[in-house]
Coordinates of C-alpha atoms and ligand atoms in Angstrom, one line a residue:
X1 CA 69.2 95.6 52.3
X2 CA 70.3 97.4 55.3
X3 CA 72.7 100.0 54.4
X4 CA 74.5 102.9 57.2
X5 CA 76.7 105.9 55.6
X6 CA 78.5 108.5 56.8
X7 CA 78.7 112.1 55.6
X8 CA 80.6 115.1 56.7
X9 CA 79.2 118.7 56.9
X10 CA 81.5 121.2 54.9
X11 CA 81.8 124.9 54.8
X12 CA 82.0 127.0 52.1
X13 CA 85.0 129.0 51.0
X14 CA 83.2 130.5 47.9
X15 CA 79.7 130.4 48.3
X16 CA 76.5 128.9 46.6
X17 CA 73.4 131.7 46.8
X18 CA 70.9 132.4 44.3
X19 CA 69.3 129.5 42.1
X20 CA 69.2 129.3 38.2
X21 CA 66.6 126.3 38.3
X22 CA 65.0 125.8 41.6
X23 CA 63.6 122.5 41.2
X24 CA 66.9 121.0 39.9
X25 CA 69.1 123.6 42.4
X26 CA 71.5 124.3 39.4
X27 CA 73.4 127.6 41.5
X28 CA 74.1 130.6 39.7
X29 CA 77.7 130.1 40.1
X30 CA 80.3 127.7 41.2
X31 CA 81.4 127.1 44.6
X32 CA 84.2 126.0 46.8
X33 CA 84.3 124.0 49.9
X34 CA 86.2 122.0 52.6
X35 CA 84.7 118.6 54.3
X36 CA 84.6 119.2 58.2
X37 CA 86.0 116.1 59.4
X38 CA 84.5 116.4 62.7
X39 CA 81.0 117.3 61.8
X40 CA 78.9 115.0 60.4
X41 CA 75.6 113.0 59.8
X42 CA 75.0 109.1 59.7
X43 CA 72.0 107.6 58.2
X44 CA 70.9 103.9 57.6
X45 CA 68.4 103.0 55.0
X46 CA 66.2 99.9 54.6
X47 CA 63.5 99.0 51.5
X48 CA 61.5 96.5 52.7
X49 CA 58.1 95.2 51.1
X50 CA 57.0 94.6 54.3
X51 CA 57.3 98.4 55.5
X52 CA 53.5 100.4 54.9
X53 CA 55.2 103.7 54.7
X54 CA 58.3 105.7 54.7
X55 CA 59.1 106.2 58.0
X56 CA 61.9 108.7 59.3
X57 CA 63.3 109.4 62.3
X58 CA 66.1 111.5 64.0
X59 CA 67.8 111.0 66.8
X60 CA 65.4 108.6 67.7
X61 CA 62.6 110.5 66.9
X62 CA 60.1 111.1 64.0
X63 CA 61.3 113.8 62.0
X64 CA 59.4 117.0 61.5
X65 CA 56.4 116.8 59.3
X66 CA 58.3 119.2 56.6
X67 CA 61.8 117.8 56.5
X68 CA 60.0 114.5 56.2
X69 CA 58.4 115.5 53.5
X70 CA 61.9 116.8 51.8
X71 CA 63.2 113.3 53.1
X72 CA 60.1 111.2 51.0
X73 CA 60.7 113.2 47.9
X74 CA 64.3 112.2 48.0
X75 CA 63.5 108.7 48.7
X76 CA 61.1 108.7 45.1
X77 CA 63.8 110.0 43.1
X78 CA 65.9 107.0 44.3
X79 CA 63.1 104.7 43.6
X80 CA 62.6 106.2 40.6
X81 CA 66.4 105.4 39.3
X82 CA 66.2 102.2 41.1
X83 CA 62.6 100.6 39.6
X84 CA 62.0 99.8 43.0
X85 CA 58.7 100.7 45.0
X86 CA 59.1 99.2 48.5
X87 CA 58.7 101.5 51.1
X88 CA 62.1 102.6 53.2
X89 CA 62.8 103.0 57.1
X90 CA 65.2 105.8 57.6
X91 CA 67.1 106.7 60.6
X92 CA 69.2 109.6 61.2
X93 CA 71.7 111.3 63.7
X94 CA 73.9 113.7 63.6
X95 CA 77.1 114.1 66.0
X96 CA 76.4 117.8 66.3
X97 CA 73.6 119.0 68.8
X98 CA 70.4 119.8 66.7
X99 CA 69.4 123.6 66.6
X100 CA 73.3 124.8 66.9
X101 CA 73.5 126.1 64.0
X102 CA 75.7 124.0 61.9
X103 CA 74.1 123.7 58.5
X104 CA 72.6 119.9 58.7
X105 CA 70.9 119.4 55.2
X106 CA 75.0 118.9 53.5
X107 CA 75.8 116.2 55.2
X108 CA 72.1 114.7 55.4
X109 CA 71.2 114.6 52.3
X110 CA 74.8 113.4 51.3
X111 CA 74.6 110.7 53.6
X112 CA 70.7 109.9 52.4
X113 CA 72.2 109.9 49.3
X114 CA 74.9 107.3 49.3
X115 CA 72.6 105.0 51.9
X116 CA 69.4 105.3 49.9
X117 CA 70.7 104.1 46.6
X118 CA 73.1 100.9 47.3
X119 CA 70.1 100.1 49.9
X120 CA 67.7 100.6 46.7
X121 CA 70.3 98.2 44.7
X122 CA 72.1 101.2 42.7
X123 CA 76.2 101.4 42.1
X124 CA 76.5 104.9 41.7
X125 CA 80.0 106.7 40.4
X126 CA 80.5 109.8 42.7
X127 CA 79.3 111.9 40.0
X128 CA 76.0 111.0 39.9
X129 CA 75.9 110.6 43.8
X130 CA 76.9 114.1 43.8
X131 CA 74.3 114.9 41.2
X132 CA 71.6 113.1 42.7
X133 CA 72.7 114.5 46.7
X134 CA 72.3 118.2 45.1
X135 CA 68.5 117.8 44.7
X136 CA 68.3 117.3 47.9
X137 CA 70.1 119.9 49.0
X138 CA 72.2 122.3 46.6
X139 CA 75.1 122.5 49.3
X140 CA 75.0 118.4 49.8
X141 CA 76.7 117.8 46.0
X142 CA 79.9 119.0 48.2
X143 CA 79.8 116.2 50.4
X144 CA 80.2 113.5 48.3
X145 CA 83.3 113.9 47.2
X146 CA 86.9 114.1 49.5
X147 CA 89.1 116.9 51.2
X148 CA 88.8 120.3 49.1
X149 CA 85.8 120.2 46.7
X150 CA 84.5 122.5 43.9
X151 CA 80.6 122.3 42.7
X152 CA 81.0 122.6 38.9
X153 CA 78.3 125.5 37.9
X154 CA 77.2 123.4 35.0
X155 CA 74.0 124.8 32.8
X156 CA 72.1 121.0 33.5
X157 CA 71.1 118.3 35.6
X158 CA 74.2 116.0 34.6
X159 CA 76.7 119.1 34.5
X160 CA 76.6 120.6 37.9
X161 CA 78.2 118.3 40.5
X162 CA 80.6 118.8 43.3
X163 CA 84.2 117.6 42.3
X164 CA 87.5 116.8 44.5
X165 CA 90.4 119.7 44.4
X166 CA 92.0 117.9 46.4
X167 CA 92.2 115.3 49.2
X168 CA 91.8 116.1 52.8
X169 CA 95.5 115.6 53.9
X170 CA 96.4 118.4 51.3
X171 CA 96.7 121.4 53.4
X172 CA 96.5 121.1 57.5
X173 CA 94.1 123.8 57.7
X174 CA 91.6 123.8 60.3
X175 CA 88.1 125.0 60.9
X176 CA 87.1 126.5 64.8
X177 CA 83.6 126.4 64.6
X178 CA 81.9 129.0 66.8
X179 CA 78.3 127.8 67.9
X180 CA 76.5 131.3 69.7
X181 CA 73.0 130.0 69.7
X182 CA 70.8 127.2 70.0
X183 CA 68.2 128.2 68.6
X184 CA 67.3 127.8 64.7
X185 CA 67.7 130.2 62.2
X186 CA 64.3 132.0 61.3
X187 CA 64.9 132.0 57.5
X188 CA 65.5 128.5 55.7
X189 CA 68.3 128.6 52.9
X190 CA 66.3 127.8 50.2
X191 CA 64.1 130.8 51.1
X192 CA 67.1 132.7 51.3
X193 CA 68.1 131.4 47.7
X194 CA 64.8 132.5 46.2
X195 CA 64.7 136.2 46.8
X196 CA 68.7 136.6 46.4
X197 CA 67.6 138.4 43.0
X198 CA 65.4 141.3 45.3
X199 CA 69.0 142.2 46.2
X200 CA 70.6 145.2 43.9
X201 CA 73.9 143.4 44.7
X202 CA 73.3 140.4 43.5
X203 CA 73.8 140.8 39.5
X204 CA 77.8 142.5 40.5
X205 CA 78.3 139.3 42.6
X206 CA 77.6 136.9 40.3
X207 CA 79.5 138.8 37.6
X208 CA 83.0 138.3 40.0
X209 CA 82.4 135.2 41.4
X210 CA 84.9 133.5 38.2
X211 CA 88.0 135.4 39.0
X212 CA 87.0 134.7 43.2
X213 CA 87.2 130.9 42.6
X214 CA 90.2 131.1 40.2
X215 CA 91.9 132.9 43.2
X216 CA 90.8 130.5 45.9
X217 CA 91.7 127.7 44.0
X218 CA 95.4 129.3 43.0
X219 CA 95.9 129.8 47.2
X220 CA 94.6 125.6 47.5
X221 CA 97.4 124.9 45.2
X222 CA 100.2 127.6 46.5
X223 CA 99.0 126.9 50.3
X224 CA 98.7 130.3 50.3
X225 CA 97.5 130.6 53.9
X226 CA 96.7 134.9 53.4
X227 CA 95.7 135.1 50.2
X228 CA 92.8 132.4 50.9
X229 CA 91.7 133.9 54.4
X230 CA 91.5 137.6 52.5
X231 CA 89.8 136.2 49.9
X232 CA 87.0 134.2 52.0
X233 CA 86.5 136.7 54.8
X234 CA 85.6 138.9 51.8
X235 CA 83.6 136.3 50.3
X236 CA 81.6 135.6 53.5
X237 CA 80.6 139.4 53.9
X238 CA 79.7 139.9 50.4
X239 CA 77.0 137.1 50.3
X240 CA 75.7 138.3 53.2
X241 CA 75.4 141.7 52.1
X242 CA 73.2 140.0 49.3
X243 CA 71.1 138.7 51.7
X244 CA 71.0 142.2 54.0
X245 CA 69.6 143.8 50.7
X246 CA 67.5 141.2 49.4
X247 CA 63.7 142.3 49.9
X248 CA 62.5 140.9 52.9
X249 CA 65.9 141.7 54.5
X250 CA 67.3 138.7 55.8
X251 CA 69.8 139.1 58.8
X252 CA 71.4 136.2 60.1
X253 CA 73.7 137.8 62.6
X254 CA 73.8 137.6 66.2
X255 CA 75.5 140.1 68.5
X256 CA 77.8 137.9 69.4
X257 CA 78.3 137.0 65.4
X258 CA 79.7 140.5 64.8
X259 CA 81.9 140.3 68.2
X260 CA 83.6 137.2 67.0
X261 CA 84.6 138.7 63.5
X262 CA 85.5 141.7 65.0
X263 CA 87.8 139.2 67.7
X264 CA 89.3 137.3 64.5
X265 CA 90.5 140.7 62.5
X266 CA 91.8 142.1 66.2
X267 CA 94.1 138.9 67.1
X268 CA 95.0 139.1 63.3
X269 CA 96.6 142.1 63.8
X270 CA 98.2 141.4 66.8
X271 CA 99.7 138.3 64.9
X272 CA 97.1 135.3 65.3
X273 CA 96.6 134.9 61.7
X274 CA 92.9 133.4 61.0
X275 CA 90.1 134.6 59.2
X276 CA 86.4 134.4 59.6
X277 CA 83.4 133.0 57.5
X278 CA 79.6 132.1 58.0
X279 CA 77.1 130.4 56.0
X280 CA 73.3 130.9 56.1
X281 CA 73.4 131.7 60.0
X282 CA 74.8 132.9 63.0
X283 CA 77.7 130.6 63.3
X284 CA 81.1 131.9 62.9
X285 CA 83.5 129.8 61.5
X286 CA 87.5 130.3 61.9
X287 CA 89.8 129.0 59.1
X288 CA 93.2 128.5 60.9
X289 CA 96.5 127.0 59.9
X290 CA 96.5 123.7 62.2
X291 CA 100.0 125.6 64.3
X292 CA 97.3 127.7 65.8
X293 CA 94.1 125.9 66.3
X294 CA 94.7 125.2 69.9
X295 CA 95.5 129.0 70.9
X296 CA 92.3 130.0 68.9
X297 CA 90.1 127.1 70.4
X298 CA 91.1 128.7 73.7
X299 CA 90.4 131.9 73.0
X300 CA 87.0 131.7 71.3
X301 CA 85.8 129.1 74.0
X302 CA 86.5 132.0 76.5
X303 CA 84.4 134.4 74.3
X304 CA 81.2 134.6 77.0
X305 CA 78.0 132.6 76.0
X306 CA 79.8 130.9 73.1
X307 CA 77.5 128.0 73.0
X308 CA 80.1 125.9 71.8
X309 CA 83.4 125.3 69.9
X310 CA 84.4 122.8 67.5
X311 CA 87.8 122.1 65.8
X312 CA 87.5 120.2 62.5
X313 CA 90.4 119.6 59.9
X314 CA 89.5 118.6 56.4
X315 CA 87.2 115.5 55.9
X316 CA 86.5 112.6 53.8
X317 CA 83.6 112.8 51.6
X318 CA 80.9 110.2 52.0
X319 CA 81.1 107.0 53.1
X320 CA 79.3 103.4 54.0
X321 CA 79.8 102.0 57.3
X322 CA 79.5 99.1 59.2
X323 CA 77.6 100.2 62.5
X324 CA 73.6 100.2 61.7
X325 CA 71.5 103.0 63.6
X326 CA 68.2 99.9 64.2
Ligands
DP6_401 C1 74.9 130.0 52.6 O1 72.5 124.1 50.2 O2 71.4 124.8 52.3 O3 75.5 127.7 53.1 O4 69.9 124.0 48.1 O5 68.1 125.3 49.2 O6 69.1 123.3 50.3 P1 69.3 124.4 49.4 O7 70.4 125.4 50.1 P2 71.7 125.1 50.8 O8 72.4 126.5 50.7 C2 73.7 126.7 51.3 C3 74.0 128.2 51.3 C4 75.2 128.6 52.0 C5 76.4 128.7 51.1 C6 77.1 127.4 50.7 O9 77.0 126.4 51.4 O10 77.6 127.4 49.6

């Protein structure tokens, strides 16, 4: 069966760095994230005894001979569950420009996730889509699930899976995406993940990353629009002073990175109240209270070379849809 789903990318309030289990991407800590509404992949899956091989394609065209590879394995574990051994055509497209930027593997995998198994015959519970989605991609157990969502840590395969906080009409916050280059970042995450124990800081991280999600989760509930900004823009630079330290150094900024967050704390103080924070890249990402989007939009658009800006408010999780990519 033909099957199409939808998945949104999300960001990452507290982050996910550093594995426990590489294989089974159990993090060394929980996580907290928001669904981007306006960011997002769609991918339609087919098993068909007639099909050779897997065959998968982006945008129209094949898929580079790693990620295709990542793509394949995914596709066994789903045959695997399933007892099926048909080969699948997969085709892919996100509504994001490639090489922006914008972490794609969340909302791909998420989306190959949910396609792959009803198209493989399975009924999963959004659990065990979120379980299965996080091999894929640690970050990609987030977008299963609605709105506001926590990854459970868990200590095993069936205990660490994203969960919803809460829906995403819960808080009309809204994430100003800054795009500042096109080209691809030089250092994959899951790299990244592997040496995050080179880095001295890493051990002191870990040890208050517990009391970091209690308090984001205590601002979700309060809507406490400063106390969540301070505690993310905090967040954002400490995991990224793990990375700085880790051995090889890994630097994702740009210039034009640090000009942003240096923007964000200035029209803070001069009463623009937003606050700044990036995931594995150069792409700065505003949290704003939906009041003060527009203003913001505005003023990072006129930021010079900023590649582009986009406005999300919190997302769905995934989803099937109607409309087939072939
Ligand atoms: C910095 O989920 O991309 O965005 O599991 O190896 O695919 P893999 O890593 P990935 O890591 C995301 C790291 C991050 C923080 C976050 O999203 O929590």
């Amino acid at each position: 069966m033909k099957i199409t789903a939808r998945a949104p990318a999300n960001i990452a309030l507290i982050k996910y760095w550093g594995k426990k289990d590489a294989a089974l991407r159990l993090p060394l800590s929980g996580s907290v994230s928001m669904n981007l509404d306006k960011v997002y992949t769609i991918t339609t899956v087919e098993f068909s005894p007639l099909f050779k091989e897997d065959q998968v394609g982006i945008g129209g065209e094949k898929l580079g001979e790693k990620e295709s590879q990542r793509v394949v394995k995914h596709l066994d574990r789903v045959r695997k569950m399933a007892g099926v051994d048909h080969k699948a055509r997969v085709e892919t497209k996100n509504n994001f420009p490639k090489g922006t930027g914008i972490a794609s593997s969340a909302s791909g995998f998420a989306a190959l996730t949910l396609a792959a198994t009803k198209s493989a015959g399975l009924d999963l519970t959004e659990r065990e889509l979120s379980i299965l989605a996080r091999l894929g991609s640690g970050s990609a157990c987030r977008s299963i699930p609605d709105g506001f969502v926590e990854w459970v840590e868990g200590n095993s395969h069936q205990t660490s899976y994203g969960r919803s906080l809460y829906p995403p009409g819960h808080w009309g916050l809204v994430d100003v995406v800054a795009v500042v280059t096109k080209e691809e970042k030089k250092v994959s995450s899951t790299r990244g993940h592997s040496q995050a124990d080179t880095s001295p800081f890493l051990a002191p991280r870990i040890r208050g990353m517990a009391a970091k999600i209690k308090r984001v989760k205590e601002a979700l509930v309060a809507k406490d629009f400063t106390s969540l900004g301070e505690a993310i823009e905090a967040e954002a630079l400490n995991m990224h002073a793990v990375m700085m330290t880790s051995v090889p150094p890994i630097l994702y900024w740009l210039p034009k990175t640090i000009e942003i967050m240096l923007a964000v704390q200035r029209w803070r103080q001069e009463g623009l109240e937003s606050y700044f924070t990036l995931d594995a890249g150069a792409t700065v990402h505003v949290i704003a209270q939906e009041k003060d989007h527009l203003v913001l939009e505005k003023k990072l658009s006129k930021i010079e070379e900023t590649k582009r800006v986009i406005a999300s408010p919190p997302g769905l999780g995934a989803r099937i849809v109607k409309d087939h990519l072939f």
